[in-house]
Coordinates of C-alpha atoms in Angstrom, one line a residue:
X1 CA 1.4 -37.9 3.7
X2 CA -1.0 -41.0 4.4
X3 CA -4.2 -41.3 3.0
X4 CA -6.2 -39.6 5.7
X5 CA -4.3 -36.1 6.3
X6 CA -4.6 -36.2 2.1
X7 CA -8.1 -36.4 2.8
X8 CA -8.4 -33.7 5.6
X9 CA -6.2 -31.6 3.6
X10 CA -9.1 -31.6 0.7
X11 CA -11.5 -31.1 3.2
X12 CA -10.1 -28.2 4.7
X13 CA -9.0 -26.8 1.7
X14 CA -12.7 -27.2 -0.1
X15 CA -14.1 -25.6 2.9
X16 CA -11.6 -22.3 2.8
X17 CA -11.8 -22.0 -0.9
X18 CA -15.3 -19.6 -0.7
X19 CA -14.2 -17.7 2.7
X20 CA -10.2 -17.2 2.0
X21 CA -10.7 -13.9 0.8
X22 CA -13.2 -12.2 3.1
X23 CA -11.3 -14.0 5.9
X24 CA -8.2 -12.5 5.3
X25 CA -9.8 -8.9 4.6
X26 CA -10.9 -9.1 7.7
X27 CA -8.1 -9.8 9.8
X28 CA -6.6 -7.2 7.5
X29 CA -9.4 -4.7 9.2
X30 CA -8.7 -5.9 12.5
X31 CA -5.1 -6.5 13.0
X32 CA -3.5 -3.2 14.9
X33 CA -0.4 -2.5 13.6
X34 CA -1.3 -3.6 10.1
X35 CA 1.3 -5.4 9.0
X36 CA 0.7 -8.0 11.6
X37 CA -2.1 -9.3 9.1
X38 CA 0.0 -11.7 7.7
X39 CA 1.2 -13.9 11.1
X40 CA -2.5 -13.3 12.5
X41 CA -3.9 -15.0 8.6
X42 CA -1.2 -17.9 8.6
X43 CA -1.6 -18.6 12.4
X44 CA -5.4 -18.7 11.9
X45 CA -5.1 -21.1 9.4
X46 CA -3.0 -23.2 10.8
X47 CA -5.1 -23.3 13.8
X48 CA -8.0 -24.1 11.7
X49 CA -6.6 -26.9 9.8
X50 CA -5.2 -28.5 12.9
X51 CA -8.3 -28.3 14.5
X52 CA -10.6 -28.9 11.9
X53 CA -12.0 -32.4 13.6
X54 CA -13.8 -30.2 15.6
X55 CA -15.9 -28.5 13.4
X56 CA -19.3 -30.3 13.8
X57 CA -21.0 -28.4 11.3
X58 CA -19.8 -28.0 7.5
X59 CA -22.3 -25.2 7.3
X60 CA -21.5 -23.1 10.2
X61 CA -17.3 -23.0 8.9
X62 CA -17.4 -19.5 8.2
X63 CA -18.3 -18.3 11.7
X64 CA -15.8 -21.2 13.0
X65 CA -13.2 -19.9 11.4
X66 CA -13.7 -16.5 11.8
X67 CA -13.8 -17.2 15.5
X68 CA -10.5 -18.7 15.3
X69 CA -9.2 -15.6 13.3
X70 CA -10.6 -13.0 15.9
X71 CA -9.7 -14.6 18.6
X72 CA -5.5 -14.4 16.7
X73 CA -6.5 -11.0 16.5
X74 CA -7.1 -9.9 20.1
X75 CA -4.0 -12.5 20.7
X76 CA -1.8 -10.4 18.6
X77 CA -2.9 -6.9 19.3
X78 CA -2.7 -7.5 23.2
X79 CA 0.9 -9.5 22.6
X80 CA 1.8 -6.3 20.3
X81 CA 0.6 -3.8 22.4
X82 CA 3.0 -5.2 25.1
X83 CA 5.8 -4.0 23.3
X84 CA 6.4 -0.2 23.0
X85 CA 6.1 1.7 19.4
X86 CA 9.1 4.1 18.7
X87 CA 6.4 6.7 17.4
X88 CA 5.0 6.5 21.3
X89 CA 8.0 6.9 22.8
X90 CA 8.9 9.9 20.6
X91 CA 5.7 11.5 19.3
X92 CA 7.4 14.9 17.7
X93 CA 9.8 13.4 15.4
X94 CA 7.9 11.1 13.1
X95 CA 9.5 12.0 9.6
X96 CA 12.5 10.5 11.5
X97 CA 11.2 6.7 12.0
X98 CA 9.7 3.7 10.2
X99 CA 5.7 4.0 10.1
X100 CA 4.3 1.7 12.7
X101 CA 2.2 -0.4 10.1
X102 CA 5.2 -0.6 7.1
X103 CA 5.6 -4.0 6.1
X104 CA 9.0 -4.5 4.2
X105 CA 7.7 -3.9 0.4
X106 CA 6.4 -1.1 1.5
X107 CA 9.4 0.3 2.9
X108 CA 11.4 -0.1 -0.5
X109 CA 8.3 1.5 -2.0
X110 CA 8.4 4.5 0.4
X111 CA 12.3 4.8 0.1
X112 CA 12.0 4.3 -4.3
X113 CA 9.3 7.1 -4.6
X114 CA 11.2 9.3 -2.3
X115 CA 14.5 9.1 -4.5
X116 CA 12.3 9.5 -7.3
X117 CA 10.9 12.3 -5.7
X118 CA 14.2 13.4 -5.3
X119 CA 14.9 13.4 -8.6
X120 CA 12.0 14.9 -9.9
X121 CA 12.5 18.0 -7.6
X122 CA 15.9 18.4 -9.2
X123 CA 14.5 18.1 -12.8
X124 CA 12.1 20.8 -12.3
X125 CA 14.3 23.2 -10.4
X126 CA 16.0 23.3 -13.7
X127 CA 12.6 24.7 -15.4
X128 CA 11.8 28.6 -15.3
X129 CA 8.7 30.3 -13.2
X130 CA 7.1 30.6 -16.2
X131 CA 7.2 26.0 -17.0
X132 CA 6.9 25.5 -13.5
X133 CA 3.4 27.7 -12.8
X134 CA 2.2 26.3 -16.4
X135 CA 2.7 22.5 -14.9
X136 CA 1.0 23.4 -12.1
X137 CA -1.9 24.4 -13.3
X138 CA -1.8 21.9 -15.9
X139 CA -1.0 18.4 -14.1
X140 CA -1.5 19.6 -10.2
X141 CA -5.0 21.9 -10.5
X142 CA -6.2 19.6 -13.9
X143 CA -6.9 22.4 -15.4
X144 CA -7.6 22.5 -19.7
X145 CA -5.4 24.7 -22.0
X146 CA -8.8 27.1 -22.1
X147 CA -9.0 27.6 -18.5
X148 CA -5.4 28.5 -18.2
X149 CA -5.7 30.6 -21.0
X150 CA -7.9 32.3 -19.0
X151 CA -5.6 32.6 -16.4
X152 CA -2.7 33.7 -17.9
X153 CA -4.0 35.7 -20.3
X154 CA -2.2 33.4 -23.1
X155 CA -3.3 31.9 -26.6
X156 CA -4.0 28.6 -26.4
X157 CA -1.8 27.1 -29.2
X158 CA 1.2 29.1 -27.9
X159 CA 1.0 26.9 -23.8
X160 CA 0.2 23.8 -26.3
X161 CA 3.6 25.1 -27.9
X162 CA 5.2 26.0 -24.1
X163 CA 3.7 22.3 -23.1
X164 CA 5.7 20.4 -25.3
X165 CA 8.8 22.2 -25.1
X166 CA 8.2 21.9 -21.3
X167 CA 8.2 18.1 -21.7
X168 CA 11.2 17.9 -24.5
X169 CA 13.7 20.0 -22.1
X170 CA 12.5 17.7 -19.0
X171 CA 13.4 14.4 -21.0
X172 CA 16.9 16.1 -22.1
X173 CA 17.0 16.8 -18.4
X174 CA 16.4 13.5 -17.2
X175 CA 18.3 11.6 -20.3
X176 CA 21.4 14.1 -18.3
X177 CA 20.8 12.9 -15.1
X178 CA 21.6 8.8 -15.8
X179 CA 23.1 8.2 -12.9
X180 CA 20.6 9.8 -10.4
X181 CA 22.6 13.2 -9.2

């Protein structure tokens, strides 16, 4: 790299450094499907930096580039919106397909906390009415040993008692289940 494309590197690079951020959380509002944020964020920087030489004014940069960003957005979204989604061509059978906006991180995030969920289901199908209603009130509703007291007309020291227990037999359970069935 010669001398001057060093020097319009540090340019370019000074003058992003205070906008990269609300730039790309922009675009992030903007882009439709979502996970088209990333080509639209490159492609506007790369834009920007090629065309840098004809920014006449250092202090209007931010409204340059974000002209150059929203202009990549319409670009996408009318290129995308060429192309026809799976969920528009079959509307009633969502749990079956990829969500339109998934990126691929968030697939493996969606397909991890499912077999977890898996899992999880299992574990507590193992525990009587008596653990599972006592969980629910105490992780899902947030409700204090008092209140569910209350409820179940139960001493408070004997569902701190039932609580642990709860927990012990669902770590035997899981320490059981090592390979995931």
């Amino acid at each position: 790299m010669n001398q001057m494309e060093q020097n319009k590197s540090k340019f370019f690079i000074r003058l992003c450094e205070p906008v990269i951020d609300s730039l790309y959380a922009y675009i992030r509002k903007h882009s439709n499907p979502p996970f088209l944020c990333n080509d639209i964020y490159q492609t506007t920087l790369l834009l920007a930096y090629e065309n840098i030489d004809s920014l006449r004014d250092e202090a209007k940069f931010k409204s340059w580039i974000f002209t150059i960003g929203h202009r990549e957005i319409v670009r996408f979204n009318k290129k995308y919106k060429k192309e026809a989604l799976i969920s528009d061509i079959f509307p009633d059978h969502p749990e079956n397909l990829i969500p339109c906006d998934a990126d691929i991180r968030s697939l493996e995030e969606q397909i991890l906390l499912e077999e977890e969920k898996e899992k999880v289901s299992r574990w507590l199908s193992q525990l009587t009415d008596t653990e599972k209603q006592f969980l629910k009130y105490y992780y899902y509703d947030e409700k204090t040993y008092s209140e569910i007291s209350e409820e179940v007309h139960t001493k408070q020291g004997t569902l701190r008692v039932l609580h642990h227990r709860i927990l012990k037999k669902l770590e035997k359970i899981a320490k059981g289940d090592k390979d995931g069935k």
